[in-house]
Each structure stands twice: as C-alpha cells, then as structure tokens.
mmCIF file of C-alpha atoms and ligand atoms in Angstrom:
data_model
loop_
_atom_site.group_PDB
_atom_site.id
_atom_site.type_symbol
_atom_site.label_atom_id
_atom_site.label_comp_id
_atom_site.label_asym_id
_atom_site.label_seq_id
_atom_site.Cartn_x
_atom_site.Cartn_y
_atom_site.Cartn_z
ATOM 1 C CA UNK A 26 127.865 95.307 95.377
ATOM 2 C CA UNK A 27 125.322 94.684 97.804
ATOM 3 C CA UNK A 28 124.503 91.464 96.846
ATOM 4 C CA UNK A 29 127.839 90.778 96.986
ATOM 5 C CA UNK A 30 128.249 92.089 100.535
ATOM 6 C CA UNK A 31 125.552 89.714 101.836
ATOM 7 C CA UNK A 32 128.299 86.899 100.398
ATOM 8 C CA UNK A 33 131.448 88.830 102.223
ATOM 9 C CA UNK A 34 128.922 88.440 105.477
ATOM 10 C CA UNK A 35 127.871 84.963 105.230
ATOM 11 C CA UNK A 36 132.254 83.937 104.549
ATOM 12 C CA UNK A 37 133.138 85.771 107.416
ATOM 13 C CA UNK A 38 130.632 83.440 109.479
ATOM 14 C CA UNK A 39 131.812 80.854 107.912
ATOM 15 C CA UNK A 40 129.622 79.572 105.753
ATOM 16 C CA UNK A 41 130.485 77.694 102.440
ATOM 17 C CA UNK A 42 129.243 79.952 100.050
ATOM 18 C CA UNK A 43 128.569 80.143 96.214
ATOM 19 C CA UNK A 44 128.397 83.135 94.595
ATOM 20 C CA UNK A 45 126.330 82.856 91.336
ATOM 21 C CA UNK A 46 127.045 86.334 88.906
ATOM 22 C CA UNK A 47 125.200 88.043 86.458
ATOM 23 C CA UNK A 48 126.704 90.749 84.484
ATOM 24 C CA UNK A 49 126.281 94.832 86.212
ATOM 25 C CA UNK A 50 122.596 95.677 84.947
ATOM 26 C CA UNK A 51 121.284 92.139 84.156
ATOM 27 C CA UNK A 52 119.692 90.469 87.527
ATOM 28 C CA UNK A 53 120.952 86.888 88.224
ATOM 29 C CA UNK A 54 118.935 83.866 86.637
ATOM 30 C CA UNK A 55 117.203 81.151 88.982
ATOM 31 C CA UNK A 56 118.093 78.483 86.534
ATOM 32 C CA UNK A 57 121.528 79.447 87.002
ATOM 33 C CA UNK A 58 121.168 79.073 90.973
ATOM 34 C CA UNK A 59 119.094 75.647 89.916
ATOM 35 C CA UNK A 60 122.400 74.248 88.203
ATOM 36 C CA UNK A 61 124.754 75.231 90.609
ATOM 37 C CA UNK A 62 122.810 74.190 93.756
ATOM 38 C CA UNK A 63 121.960 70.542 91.902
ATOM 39 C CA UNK A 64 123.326 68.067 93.938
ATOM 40 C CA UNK A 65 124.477 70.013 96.816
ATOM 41 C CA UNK A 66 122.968 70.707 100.122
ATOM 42 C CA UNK A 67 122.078 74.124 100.035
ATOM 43 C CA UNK A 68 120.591 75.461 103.508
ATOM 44 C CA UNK A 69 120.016 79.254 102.013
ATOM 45 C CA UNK A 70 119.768 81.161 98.787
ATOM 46 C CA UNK A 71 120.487 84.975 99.399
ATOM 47 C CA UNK A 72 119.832 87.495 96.789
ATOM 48 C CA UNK A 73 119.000 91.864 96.980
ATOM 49 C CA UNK A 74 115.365 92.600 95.369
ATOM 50 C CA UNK A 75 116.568 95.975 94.723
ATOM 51 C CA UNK A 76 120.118 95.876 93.903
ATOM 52 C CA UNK A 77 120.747 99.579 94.786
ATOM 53 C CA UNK A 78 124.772 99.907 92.848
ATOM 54 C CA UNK A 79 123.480 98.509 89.441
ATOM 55 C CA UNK A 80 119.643 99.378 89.881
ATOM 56 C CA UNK A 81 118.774 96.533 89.224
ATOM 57 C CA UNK A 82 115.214 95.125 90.375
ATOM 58 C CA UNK A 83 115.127 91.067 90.751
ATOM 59 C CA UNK A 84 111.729 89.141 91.179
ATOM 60 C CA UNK A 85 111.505 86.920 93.815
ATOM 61 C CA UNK A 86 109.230 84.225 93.000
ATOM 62 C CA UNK A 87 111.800 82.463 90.636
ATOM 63 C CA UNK A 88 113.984 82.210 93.328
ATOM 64 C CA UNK A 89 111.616 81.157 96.100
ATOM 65 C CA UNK A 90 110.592 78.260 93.504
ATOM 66 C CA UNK A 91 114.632 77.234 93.311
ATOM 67 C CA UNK A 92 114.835 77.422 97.186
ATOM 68 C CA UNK A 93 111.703 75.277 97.354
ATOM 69 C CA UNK A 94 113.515 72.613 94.853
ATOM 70 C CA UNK A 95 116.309 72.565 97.170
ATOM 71 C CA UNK A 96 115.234 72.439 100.475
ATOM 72 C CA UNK A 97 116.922 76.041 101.581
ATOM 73 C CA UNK A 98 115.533 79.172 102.772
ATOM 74 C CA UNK A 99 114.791 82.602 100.797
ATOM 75 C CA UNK A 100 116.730 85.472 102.226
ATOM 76 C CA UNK A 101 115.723 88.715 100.594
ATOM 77 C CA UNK A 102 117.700 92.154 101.314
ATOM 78 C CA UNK A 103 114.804 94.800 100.626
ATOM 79 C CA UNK A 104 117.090 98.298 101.417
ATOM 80 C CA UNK A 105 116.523 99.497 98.388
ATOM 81 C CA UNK A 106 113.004 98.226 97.595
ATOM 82 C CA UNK A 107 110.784 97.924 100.172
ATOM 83 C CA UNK A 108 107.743 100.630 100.414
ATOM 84 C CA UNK A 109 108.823 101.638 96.989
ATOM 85 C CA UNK A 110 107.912 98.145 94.757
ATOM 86 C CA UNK A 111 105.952 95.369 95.374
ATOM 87 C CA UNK A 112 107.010 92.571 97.996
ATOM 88 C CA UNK A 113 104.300 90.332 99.580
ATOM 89 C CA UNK A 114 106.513 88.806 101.807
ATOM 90 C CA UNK A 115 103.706 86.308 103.083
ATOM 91 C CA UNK A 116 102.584 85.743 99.413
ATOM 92 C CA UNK A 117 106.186 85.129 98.271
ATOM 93 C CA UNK A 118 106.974 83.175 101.377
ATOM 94 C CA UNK A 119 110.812 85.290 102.388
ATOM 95 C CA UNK A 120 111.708 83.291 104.935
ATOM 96 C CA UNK A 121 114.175 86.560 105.652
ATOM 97 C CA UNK A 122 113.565 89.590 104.985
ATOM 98 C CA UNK A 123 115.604 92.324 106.035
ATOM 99 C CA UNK A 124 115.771 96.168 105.127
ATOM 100 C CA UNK A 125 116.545 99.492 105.761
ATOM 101 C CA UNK A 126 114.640 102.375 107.758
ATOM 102 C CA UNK A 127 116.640 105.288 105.583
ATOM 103 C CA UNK A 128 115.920 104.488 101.892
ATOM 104 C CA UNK A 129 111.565 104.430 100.580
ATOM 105 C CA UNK A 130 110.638 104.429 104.488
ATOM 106 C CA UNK A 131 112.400 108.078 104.548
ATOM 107 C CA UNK A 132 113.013 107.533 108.141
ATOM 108 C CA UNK A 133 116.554 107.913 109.986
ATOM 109 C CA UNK A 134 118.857 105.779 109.732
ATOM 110 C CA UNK A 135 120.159 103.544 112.000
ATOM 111 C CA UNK A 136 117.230 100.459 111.528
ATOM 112 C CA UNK A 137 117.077 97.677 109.891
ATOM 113 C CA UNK A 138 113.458 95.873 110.011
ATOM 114 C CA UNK A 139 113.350 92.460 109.417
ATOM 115 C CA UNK A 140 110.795 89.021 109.251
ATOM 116 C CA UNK A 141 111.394 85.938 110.110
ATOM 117 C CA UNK A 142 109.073 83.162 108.619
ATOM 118 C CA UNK A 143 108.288 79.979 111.415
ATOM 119 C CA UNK A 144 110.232 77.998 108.825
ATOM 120 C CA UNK A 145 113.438 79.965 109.482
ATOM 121 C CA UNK A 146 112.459 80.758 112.951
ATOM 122 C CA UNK A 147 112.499 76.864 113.493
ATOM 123 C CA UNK A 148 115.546 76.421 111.678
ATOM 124 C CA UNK A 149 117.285 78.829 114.105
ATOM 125 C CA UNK A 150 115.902 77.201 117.345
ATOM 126 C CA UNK A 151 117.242 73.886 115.821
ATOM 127 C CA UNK A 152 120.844 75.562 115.592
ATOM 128 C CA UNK A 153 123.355 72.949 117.882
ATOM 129 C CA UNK A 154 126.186 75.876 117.826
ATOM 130 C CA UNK A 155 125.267 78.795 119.787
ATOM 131 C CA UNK A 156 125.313 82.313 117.116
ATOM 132 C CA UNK A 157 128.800 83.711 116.795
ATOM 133 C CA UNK A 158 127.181 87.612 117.055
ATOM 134 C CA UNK A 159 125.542 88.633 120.480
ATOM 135 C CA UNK A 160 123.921 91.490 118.615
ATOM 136 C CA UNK A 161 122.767 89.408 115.139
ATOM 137 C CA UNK A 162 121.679 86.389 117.188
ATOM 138 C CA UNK A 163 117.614 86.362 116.398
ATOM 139 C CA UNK A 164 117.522 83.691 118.391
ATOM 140 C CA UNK A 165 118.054 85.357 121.857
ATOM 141 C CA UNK A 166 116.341 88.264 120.325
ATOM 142 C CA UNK A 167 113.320 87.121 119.158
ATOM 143 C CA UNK A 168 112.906 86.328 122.838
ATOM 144 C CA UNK A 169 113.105 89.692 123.308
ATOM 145 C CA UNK A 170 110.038 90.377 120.665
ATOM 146 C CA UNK A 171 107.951 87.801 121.595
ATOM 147 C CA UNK A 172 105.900 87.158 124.954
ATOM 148 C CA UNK A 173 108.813 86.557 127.188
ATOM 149 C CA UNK A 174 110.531 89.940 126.692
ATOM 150 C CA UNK A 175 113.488 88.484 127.997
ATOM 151 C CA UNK A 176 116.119 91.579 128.075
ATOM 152 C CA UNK A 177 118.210 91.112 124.378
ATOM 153 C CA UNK A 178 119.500 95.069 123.929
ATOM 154 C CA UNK A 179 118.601 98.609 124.560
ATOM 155 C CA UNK A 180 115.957 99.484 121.536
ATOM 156 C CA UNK A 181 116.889 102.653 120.195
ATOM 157 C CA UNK A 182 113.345 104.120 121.439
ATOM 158 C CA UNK A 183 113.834 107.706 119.601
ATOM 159 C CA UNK A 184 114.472 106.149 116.329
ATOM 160 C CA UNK A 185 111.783 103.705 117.150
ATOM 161 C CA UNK A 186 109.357 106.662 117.359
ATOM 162 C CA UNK A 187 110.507 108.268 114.287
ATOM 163 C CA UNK A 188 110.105 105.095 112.215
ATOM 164 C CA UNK A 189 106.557 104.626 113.605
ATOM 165 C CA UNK A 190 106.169 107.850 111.890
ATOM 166 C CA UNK A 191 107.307 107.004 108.571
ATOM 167 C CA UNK A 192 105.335 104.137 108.675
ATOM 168 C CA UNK A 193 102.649 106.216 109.690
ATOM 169 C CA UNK A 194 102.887 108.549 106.394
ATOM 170 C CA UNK A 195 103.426 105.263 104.197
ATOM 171 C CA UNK A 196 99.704 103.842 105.852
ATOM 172 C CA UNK A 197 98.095 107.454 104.981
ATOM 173 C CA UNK A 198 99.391 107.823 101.335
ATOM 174 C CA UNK A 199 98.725 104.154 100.660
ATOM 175 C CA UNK A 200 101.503 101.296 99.717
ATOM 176 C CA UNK A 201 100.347 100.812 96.411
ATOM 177 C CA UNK A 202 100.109 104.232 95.595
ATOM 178 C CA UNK A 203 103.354 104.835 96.922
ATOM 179 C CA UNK A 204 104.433 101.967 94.572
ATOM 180 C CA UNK A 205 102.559 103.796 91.735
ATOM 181 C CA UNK A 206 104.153 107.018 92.982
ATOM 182 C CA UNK A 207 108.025 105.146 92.522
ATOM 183 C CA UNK A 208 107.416 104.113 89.505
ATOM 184 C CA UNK A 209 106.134 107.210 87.744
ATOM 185 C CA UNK A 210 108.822 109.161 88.727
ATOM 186 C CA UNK A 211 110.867 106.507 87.644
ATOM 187 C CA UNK A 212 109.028 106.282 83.888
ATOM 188 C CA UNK A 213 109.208 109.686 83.542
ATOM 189 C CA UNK A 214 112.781 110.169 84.415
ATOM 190 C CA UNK A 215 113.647 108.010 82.317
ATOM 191 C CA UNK A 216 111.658 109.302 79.503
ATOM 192 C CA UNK A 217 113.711 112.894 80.105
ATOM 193 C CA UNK A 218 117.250 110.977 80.007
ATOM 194 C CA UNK A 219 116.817 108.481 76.946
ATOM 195 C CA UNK A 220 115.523 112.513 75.208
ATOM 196 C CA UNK A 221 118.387 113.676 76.245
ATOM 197 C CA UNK A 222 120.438 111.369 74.011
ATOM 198 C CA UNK A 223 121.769 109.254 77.651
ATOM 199 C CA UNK A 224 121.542 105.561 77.850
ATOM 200 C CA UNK A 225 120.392 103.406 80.812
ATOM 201 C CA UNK A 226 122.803 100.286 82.508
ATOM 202 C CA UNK A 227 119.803 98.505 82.398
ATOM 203 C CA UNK A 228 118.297 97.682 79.408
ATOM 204 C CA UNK A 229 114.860 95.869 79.571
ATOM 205 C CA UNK A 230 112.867 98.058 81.244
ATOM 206 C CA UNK A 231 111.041 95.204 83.766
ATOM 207 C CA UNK A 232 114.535 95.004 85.402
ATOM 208 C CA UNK A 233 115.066 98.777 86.656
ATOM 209 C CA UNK A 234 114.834 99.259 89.829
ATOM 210 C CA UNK A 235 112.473 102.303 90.604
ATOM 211 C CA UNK A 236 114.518 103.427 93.119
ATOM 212 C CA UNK A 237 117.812 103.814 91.458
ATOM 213 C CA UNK A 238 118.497 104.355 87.893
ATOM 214 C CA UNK A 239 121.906 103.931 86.726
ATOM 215 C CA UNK A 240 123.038 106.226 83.800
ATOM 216 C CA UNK A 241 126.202 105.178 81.860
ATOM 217 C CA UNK A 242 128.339 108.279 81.401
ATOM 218 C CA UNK A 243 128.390 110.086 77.873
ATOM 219 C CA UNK A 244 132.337 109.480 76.185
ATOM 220 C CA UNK A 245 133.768 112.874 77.262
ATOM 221 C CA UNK A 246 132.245 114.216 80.414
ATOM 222 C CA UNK A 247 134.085 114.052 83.412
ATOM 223 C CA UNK A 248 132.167 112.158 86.188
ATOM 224 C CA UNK A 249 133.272 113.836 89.374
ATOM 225 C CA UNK A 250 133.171 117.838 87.592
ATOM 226 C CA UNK A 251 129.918 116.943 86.629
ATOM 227 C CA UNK A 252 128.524 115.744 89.986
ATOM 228 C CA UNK A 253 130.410 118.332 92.111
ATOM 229 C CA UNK A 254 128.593 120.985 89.851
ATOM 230 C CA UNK A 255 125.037 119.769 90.513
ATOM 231 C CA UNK A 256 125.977 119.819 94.070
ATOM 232 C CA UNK A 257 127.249 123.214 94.308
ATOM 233 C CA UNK A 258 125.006 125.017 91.459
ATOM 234 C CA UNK A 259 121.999 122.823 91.930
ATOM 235 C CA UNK A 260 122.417 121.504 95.120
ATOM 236 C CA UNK A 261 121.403 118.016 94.068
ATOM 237 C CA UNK A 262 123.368 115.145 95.123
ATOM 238 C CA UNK A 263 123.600 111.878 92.444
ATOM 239 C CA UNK A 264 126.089 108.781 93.156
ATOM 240 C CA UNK A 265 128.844 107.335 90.887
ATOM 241 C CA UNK A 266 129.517 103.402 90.166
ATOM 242 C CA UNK A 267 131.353 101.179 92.539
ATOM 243 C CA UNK A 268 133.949 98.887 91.621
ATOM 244 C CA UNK A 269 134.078 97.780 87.941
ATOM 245 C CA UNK A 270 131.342 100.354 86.804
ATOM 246 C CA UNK A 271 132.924 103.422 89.053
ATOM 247 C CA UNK A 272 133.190 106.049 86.396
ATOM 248 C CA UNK A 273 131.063 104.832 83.899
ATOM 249 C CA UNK A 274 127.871 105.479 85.546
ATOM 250 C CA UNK A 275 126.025 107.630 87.727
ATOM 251 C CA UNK A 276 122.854 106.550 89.226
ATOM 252 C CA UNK A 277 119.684 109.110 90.017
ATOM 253 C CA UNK A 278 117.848 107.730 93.537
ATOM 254 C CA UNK A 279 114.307 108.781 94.020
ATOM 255 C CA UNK A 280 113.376 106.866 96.907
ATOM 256 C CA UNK A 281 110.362 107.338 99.420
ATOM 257 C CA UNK A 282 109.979 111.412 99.797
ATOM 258 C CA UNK A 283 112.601 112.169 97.096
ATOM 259 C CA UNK A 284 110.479 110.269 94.661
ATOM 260 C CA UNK A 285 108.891 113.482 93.548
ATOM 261 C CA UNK A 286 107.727 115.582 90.173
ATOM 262 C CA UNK A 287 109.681 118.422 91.142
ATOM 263 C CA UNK A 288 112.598 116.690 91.841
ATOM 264 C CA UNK A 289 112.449 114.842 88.475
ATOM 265 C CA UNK A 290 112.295 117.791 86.699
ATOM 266 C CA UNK A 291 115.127 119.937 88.372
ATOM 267 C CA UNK A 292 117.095 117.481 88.237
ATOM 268 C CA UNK A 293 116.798 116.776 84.339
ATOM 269 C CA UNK A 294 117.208 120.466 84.145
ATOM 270 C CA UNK A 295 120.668 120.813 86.365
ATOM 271 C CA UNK A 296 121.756 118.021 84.019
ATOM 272 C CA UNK A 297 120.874 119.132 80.835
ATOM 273 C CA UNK A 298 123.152 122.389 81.940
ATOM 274 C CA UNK A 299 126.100 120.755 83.675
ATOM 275 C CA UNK A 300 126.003 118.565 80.076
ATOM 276 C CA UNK A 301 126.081 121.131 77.931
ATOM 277 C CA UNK A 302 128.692 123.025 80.141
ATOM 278 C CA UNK A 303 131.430 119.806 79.373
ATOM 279 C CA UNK A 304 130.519 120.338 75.385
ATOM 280 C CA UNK A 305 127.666 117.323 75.446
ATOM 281 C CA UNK A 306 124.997 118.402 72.790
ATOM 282 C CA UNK A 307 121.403 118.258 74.695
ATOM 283 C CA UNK A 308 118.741 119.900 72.272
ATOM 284 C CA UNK A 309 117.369 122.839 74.846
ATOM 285 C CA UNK A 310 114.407 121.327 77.129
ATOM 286 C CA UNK A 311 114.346 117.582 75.621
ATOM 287 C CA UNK A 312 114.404 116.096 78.929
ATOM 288 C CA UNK A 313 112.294 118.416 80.683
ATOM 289 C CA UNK A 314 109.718 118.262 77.681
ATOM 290 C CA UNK A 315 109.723 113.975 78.029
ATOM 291 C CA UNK A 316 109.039 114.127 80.836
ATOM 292 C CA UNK A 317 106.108 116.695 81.439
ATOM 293 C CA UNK A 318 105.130 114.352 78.312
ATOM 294 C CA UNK A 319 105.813 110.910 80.618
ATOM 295 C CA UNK A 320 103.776 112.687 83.964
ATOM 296 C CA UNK A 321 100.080 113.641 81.169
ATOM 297 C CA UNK A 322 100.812 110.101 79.955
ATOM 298 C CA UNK A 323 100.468 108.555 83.405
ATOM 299 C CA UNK A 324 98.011 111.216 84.413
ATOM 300 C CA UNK A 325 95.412 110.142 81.367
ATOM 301 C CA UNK A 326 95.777 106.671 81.875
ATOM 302 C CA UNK A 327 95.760 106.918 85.757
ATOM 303 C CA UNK A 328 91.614 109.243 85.062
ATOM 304 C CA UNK A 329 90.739 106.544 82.590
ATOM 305 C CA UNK A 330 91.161 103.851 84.840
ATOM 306 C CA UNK A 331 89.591 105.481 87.756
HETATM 307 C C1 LIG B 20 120.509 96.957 98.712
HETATM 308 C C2 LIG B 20 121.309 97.392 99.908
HETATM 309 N N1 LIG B 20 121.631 96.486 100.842
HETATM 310 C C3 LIG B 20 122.329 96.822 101.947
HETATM 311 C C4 LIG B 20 122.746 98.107 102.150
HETATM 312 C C5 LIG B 20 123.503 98.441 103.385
HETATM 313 O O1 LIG B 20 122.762 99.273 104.198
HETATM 314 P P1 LIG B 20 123.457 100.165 105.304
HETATM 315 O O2 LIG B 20 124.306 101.165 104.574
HETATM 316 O O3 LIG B 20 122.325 100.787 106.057
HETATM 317 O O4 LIG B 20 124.277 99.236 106.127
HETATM 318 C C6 LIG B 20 122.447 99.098 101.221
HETATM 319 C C7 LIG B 20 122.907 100.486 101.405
HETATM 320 O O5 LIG B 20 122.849 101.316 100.524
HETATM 321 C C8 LIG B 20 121.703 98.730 100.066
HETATM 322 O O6 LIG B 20 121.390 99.646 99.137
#
C-alpha cells in the first residue's frame, strides 16, 4: 500500500509512471525493474525499504545497482525502517531518502526527515519548470537549510525539539543495538506465533520486516472480535490488512520503544486467550514458552560473542 501510494503521488504530479508488482509478502525483484526500465528513459526508481501493510523488508542495493544501469535516481521511503534496520544511506548511495518521525524514532508525529544526495540535489536545480507544491518544493527549501536561510516555512520548533530528543535516546542506546534490539523482538515473536500453530505472510524469513509482522488469520476467527478484545481486555492495539489482504491478516508492530520483551510476551499471551476464546486450539503457554526460549537463545549467543 505504501509503495503504492508513492506511485498515486508521483501520477498526480504528473509523472509517467510504471508500477512494477510483486505479490503481498514477497518484495519486488530488481531484475524485474531491469526489464521493464530497458529501453526507456527512466529519471527515478521509487520503492519502501520497509513496506509497513505487508511487512515486508526490501534491500536496497539491488535496486541502487538497476538505477545505476539506467541512469535514474534511488528514492527510498524509510517510515517504517529507519532506526529499526540497517540503511547506510551514504554507503547505499539513496539519492532520496525520506521517513517518518512517529514509527522506530518514537517521536511525535508530524515530521518527515529526509536526504538529498548532490546528485539529486543537482538534478532539482537543473529543473526548467518551477515545482508544482510550494510546501514539497526542496528546491526553495533547501535554501532554507543551507547557508542562505532564505525564509521557506515556519519549522514546527516544538516538534523540532522533541525529535532532537528521540534522536537523542537513539545516539545513547546505540543504532546498531537498537537494530539488534528490532530484530530480537522480532525473532522471538515470531518464534511464540509459528508455536502457536499461526503462519506468517511472509515466508523467507530475510524478507520480514522487523517492524511489522503480518499474521494471516486462522480459518474461523473473526478479525475485528478478536482485535476489539485485545483492545478492551488487554489494552493492546494490533492492525488488520488493507485492500486485498484486509481480513486475512493482522500485523503485530514493534517499532522503536514498543520493540520490547514485555510487550512481546503480553501480547502472545492476550492472543493465545482471545484465540482460544473464538474455539482456536493453542496448547496452554506455547507462545509464551518460544519465546522466553527465542530471548536465552539470543541472550547465549549475544555473551558468547561478547
Ligand atoms: C512505509 C510507509 N510509508 C509512508 C507512510 C505514510 O506516513 P504518514 O502516515 O506519516 O503520512 C507510512 C505510514 O504508516 C508508512 O508505513
């Protein structure tokens, strides 16, 4: 879905745009952007690293390799994924790379950081047609960031502040131990729903996102009773599908300070009773048991390499 918005954005600037598809839990193949960009002049390739309504993780350097082939520039939507997996933006060369302040930042929202690479940044001081957007122009804002500080908007200074915090707290506990932190929730949530008897959207484990991890719905339970009753008994909030998928999964977020042991654990708890509530046979404690099992697992191997 989100990928897909950044194509309902570019067609309402009116770009010519080519949408290349991968089924819901599989992330899209760079060979398959290499064929369909052959022969054409293709000025950008657009694609979500962290595709937050399949949870779905895609790796960049593929992609930057295709872009490189055709002459066009990497835009990378990091909402879902950045401070939470790993991105070297400089390493990876994003030309664009945009995200979001609420999701692994854990700051309001409201924000949306973003780079711009001197490769794009020339690009958009080439432009002949002046940027439809006042507000998305980088062009008259980047004057704004750099030395001139040529008036662009009024900053939101307060949410400024409170982002400098958040960043704050990600410097202090470390990125890659934050990244560490992601995915061992992640590993042993998993471990907790595949004891459970649930199945995952997306299959090969390199391609989950360790953000969001999308659960396809057991025949039987009812979606929405289900999540209304960890809301009110539990008071823990989980998301449906969108689109094609609504109803058929639910997806589990533990991003920036959600991404936490006791969350993992309550949560596999609530779930375990809510299931066995709608008749769906959970032997007592399996998920809770995988994944105290997952967290020594990580916690051995995490002394022995120290
Ligand atoms: C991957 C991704 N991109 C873009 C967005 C849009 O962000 P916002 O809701 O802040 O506009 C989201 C929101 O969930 C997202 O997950």
């Amino acid at each position: 879905m989100f990928s897909e918005r950044m194509y309902e954005i570019a067609m309402r600037a009116s770009s010519r745009v080519t949408k290349v598809e991968a089924p819901n839990g599989k992330p899209v193949d760079p060979d398959d952007i290499r064929r369909t960009g052959k022969g054409k002049k293709i000025k950008m390739i657009g694609l979500a690293q962290g595709e937050t309504s399949t949870g779905v993780l895609t790796t960049i350097d593929g992609f930057r390799k295709v872009a490189d082939e055709l002459g066009a520039l990497l835009v990378v939507d990091t909402v879902a994924s950045l401070a939470a997996v790993p991105l070297d933006v400089d390493r990876e060369r994003v030309d664009v790379c945009f995200s979001g302040s609420q999701k692994a930042i854990s700051a309001p929202p409201g924000m949306s950081p973003i780079t711009v690479s001197s490769t794009a940044e020339e690009v958009f001081r080439k432009r002949k047609s002046k940027v439809q957007s006042w507000y998305f122009d980088l062009t008259t804002a980047m004057n704004y960031w750099g030395k001139d500080r040529l008036y662009h908007h009024t900053p939101p200074i307060s949410l400024i502040f409170a982002l400098r915090e958040a960043m704050r707290l990600v410097v202090e506990e470390g990125l890659e131990t934050r990244w560490e932190r992601h995915r061992v929730n992640q590993l042993a949530l998993i471990a907790g729903l595949q004891a459970m008897g649930l199945k995952l959207l997306v299959e090969k484990p390199s391609d989950r996102l360790p953000t969001v991890t999308a659960v396809m719905i057991p025949g039987g339970v009812d979606d929405g009773k289900l999540r209304n009753q960890l809301l009110d008994e539990f008071n823990i909030e989980i998301a449906g599908g969108f689109g094609p998928i609504k109803g058929k999964i639910w997806r589990i977020g533990l991003m920036g300070y959600s991404s936490q042991k006791p969350n993992v654990l309550l949560v596999l708890a609530a779930l375990e009773k809510c299931l066995i509530d709608q008749g769906f046979r959970v032997s007592s404690g399996a998920g809770v048991g995988a994944a105290v099992e997952s967290y020594t697992h990580a916690e051995t191997a995490a002394a022995v390499s120290r």
